[in-house]
GROMACS .gro file of C-alpha atoms in nm:
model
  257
    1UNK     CA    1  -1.722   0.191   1.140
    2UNK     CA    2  -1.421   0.018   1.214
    3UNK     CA    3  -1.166   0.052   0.941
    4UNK     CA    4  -0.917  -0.209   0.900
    5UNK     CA    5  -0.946  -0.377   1.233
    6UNK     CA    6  -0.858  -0.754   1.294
    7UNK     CA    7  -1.128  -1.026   1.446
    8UNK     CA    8  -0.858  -0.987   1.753
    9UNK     CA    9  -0.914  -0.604   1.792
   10UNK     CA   10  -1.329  -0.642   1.761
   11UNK     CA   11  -1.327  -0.901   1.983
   12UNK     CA   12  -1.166  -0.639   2.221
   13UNK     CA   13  -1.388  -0.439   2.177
   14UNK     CA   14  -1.678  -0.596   2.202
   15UNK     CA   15  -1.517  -0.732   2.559
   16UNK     CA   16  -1.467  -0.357   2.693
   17UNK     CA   17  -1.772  -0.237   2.555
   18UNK     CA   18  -1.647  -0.028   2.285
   19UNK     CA   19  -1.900  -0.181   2.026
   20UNK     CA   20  -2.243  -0.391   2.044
   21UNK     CA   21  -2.269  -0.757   2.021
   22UNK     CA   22  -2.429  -0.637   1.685
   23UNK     CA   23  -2.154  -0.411   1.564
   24UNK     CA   24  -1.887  -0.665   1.672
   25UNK     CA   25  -2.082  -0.947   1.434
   26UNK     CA   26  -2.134  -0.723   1.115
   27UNK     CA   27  -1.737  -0.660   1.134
   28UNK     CA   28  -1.645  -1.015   1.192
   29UNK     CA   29  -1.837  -1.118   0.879
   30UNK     CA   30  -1.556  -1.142   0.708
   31UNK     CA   31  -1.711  -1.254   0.353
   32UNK     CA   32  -1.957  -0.964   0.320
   33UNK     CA   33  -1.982  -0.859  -0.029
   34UNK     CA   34  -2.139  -0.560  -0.077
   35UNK     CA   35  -2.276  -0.506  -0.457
   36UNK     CA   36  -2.254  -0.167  -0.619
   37UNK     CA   37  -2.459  -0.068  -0.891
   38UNK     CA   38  -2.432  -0.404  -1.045
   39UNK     CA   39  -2.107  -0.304  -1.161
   40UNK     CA   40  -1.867  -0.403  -0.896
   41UNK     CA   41  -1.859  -0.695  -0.609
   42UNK     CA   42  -1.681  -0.460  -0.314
   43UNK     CA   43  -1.484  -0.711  -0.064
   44UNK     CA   44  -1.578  -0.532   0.241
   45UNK     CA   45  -1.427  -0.807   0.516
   46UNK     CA   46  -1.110  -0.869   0.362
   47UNK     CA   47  -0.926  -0.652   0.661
   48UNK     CA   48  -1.060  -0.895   0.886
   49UNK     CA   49  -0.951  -1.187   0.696
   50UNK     CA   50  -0.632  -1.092   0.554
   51UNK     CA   51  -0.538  -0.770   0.757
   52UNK     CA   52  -0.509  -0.534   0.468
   53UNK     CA   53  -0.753  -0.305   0.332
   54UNK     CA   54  -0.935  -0.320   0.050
   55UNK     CA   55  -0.819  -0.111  -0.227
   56UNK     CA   56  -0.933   0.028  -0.572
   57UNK     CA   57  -0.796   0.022  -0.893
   58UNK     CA   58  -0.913   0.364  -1.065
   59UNK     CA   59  -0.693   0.253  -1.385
   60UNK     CA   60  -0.906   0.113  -1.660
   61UNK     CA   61  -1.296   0.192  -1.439
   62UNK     CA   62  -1.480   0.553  -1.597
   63UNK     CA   63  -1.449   0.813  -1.335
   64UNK     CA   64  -1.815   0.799  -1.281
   65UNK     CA   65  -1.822   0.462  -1.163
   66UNK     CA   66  -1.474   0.482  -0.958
   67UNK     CA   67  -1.645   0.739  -0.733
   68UNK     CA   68  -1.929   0.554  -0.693
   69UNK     CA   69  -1.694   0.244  -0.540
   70UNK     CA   70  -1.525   0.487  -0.331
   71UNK     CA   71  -1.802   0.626  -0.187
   72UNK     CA   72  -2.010   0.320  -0.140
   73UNK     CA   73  -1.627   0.166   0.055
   74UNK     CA   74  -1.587   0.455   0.257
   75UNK     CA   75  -1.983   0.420   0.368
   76UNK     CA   76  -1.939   0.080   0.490
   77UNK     CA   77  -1.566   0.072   0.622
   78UNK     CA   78  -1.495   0.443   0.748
   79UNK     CA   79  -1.201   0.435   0.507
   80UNK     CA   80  -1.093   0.400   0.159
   81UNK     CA   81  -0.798   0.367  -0.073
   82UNK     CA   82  -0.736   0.413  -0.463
   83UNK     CA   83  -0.454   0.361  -0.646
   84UNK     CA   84  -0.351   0.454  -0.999
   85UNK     CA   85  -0.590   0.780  -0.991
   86UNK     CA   86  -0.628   1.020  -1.279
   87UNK     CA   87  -0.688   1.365  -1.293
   88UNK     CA   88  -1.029   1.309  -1.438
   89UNK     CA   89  -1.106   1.049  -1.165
   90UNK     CA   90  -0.995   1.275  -0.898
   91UNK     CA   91  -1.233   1.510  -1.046
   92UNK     CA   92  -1.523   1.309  -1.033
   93UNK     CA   93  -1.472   1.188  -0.702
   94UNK     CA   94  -1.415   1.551  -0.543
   95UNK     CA   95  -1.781   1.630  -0.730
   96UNK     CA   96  -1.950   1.394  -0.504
   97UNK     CA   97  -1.776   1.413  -0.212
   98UNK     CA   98  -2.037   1.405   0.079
   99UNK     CA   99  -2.027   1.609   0.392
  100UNK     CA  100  -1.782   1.436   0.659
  101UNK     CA  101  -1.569   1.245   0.422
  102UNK     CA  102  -1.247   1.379   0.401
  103UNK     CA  103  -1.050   1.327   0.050
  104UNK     CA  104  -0.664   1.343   0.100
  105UNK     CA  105  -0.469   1.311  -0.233
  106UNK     CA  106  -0.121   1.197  -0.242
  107UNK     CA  107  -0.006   1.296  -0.553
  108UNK     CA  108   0.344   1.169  -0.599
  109UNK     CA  109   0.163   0.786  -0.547
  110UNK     CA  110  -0.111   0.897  -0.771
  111UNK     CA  111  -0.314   0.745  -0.487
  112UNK     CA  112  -0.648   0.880  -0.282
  113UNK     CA  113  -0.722   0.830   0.039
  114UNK     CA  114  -1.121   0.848   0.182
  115UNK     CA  115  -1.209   0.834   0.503
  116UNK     CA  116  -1.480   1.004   0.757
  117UNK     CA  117  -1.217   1.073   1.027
  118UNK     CA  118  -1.057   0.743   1.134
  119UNK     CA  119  -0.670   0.673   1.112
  120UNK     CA  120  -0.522   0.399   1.083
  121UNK     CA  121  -0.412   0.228   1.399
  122UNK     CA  122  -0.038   0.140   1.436
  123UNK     CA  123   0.019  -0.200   1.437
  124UNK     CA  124   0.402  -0.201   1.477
  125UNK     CA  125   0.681  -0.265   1.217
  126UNK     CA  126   0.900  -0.024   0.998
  127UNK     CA  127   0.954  -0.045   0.624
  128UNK     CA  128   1.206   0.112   0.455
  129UNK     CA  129   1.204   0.188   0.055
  130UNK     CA  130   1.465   0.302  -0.157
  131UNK     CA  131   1.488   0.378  -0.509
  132UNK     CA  132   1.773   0.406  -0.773
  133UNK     CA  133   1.647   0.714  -0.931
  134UNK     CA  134   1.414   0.979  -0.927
  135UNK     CA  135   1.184   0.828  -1.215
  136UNK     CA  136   1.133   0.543  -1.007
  137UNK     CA  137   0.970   0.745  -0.687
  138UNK     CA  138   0.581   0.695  -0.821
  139UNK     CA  139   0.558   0.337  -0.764
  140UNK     CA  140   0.796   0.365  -0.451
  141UNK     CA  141   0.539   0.587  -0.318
  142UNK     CA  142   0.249   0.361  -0.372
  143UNK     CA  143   0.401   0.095  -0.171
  144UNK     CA  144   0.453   0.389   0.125
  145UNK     CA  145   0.104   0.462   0.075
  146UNK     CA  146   0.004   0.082   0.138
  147UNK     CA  147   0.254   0.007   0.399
  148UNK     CA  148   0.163   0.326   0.634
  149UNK     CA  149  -0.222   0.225   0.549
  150UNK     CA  150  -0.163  -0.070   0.712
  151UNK     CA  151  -0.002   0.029   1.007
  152UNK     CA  152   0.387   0.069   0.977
  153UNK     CA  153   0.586   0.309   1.040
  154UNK     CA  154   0.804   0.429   0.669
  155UNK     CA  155   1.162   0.556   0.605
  156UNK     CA  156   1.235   0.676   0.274
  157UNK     CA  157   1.567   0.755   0.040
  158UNK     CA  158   1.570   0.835  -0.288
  159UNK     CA  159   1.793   0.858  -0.600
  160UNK     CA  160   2.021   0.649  -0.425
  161UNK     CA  161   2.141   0.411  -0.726
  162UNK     CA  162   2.428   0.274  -0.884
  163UNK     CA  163   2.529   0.538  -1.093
  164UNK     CA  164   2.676   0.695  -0.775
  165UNK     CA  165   2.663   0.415  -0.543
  166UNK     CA  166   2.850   0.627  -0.248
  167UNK     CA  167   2.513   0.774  -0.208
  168UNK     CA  168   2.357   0.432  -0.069
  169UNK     CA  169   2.568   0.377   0.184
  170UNK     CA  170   2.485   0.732   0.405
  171UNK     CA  171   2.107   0.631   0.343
  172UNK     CA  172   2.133   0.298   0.471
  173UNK     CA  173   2.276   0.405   0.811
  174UNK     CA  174   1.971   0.532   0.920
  175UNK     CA  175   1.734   0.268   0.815
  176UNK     CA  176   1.937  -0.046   0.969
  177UNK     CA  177   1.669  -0.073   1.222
  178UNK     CA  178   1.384  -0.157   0.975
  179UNK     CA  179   1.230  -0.448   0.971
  180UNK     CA  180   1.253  -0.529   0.593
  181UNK     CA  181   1.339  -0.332   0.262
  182UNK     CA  182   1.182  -0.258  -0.056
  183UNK     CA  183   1.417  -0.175  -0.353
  184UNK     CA  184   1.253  -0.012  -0.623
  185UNK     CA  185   1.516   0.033  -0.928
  186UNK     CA  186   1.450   0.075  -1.320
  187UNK     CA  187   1.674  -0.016  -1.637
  188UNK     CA  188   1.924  -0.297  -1.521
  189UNK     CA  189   1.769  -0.308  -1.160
  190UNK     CA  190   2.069  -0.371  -0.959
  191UNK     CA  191   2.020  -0.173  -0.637
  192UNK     CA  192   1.812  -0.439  -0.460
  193UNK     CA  193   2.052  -0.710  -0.495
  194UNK     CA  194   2.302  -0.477  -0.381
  195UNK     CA  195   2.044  -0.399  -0.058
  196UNK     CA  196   2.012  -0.736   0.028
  197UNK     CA  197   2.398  -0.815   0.021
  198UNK     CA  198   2.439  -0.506   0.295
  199UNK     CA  199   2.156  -0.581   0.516
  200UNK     CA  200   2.031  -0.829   0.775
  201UNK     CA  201   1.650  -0.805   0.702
  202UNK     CA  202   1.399  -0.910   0.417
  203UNK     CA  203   1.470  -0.704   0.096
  204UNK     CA  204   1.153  -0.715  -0.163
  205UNK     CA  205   1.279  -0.596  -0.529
  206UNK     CA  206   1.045  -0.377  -0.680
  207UNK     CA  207   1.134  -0.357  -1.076
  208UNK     CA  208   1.014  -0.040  -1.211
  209UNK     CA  209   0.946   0.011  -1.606
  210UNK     CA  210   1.209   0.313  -1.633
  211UNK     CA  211   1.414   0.233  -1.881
  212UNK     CA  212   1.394   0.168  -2.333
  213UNK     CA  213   1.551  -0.023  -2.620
  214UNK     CA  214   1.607  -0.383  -2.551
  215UNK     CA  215   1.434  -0.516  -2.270
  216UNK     CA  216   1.303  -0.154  -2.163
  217UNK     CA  217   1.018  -0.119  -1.959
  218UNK     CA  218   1.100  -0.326  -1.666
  219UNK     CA  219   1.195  -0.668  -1.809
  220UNK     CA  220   1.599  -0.588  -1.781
  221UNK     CA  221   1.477  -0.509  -1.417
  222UNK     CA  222   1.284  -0.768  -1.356
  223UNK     CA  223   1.490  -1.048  -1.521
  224UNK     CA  224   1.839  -0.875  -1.294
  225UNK     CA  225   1.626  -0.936  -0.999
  226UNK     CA  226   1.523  -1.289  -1.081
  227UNK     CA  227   1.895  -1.369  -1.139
  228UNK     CA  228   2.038  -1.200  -0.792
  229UNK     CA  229   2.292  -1.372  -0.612
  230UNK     CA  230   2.192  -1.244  -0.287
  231UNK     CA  231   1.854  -1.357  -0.108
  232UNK     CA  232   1.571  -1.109  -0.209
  233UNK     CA  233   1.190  -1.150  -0.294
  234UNK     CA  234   1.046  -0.961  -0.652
  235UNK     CA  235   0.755  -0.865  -0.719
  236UNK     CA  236   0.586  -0.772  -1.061
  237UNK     CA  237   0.648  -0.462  -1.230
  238UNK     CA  238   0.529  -0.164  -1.073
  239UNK     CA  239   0.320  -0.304  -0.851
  240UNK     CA  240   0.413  -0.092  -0.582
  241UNK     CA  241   0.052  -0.190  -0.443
  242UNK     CA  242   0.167  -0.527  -0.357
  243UNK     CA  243   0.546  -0.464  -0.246
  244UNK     CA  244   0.396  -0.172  -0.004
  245UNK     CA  245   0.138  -0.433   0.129
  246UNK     CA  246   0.335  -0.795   0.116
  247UNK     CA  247   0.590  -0.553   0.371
  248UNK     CA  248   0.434  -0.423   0.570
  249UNK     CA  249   0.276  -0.854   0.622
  250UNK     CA  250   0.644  -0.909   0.669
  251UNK     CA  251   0.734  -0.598   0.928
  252UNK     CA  252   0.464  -0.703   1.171
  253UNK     CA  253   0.606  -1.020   1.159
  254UNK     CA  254   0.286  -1.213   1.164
  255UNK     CA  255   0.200  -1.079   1.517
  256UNK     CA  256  -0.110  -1.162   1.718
  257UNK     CA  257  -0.192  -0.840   1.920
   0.00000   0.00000   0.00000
């Protein structure tokens, strides 16, 4: 009933008289655990611990059972969000869908969205992600997916790497404003180190596993980003789940509404 609110915004609401003294409590319960099928402990307060939704890994779970957690999420929060979907999972899910839950599928993140209506409510902040080459836009996308789940406004350029550097510098003029960057680059990994040498703002490096032969599949990237001379954060590789979400932390900027 209240997707992805804070204990500020329910206590807000429960002052104006949006929501019961009820409703407000069941929200604010922020270690509710909700069991599904004895298969799965769903985390059903951790928006209004941590401020970030909960969100379901459909790689390595049999599509039967991922729709079952999706469903059972959307039932108790209004909203729900898979990453790392399949074809066959997306088929399983769209077999059960219910009346009044509304499936969007964002295919370039490979992610799902669920949700009976609600959107998320802005919260402020803009993120900006760039990648160094077309093979890295999946995982960039995933973090867009988290970041505008959570409330921030995105910019995005792509295929902006090394290889033809001149191309960074035309993107980057229009996402100076943002509020911090995530770099997501393959093979070496450069690109984010370069980022954070050009800008004023928090760059996250996202290594991608693009690349083969020696150190292929993200380790050159990862390592190159470990070793930066210029001030960035990294994250693992891939995990465009956590770069999307730790920025969109960062772009609010640890605001109390």
């Amino acid at each position: 009933m209240l997707p992805n609110a804070t204990i500020r915004e329910i206590l807000r609401m429960y002052r104006d008289g949006e929501v019961s003294e009820d409703e407000a409590a069941g929200a604010i319960e922020g270690l509710r655990i909700e069991m599904i099928d004895g298969i799965a402990r769903f985390d059903t307060g951790r928006s209004v611990r941590c401020g970030m939704p909960e969100v379901v890994l459909a790689e390595g779970k049999e599509p039967e059972a991922f729709a079952e957690i999706m469903l059972a999420q959307v039932r108790a929060a209004g909203r729900c969000i898979a990453t790392r979907v399949s074809p066959a999972h997306l088929e399983a899910l769209r077999s059960r869908l219910p009346p009044g839950v509304l499936l969007e599928y964002r295919e370039a993140a490979r992610g799902v969205i669920l949700s009976t209506g609600e959107d998320p409510a802005p919260r402020g902040g803009t993120v900006a992600i760039l990648t160094a080459g077309t093979s890295d836009i999946p995982v960039a996308e995933e973090a867009r997916l988290m970041a505008e789940e959570m409330g921030c406004r995105v910019k995005t350029a792509y295929d902006v790497g090394v290889a033809g550097i001149h191309r960074l510098f035309s993107a980057l003029r229009d996402m100076i404003p943002a509020d911090v960057f995530v770099v997501a680059a393959g093979r070496e990994g450069t690109l984010p180190a370069i980022v954070a040498g050009l800008v004023d703002r928090p760059v996250i490096g996202l290594p991608v596993s693009t690349g083969y032969g020696y150190m292929g599949g993200g380790e050159a990237a990862l390592a190159s980003m470990l070793q930066a001379c210029s001030v960035l954060a990294v994250v693992n590789i891939d995990a465009g789940f956590t770069a999307g979400a730790f920025a969109a932390q960062v772009a609010r900027g640890g605001c109390r509404e």
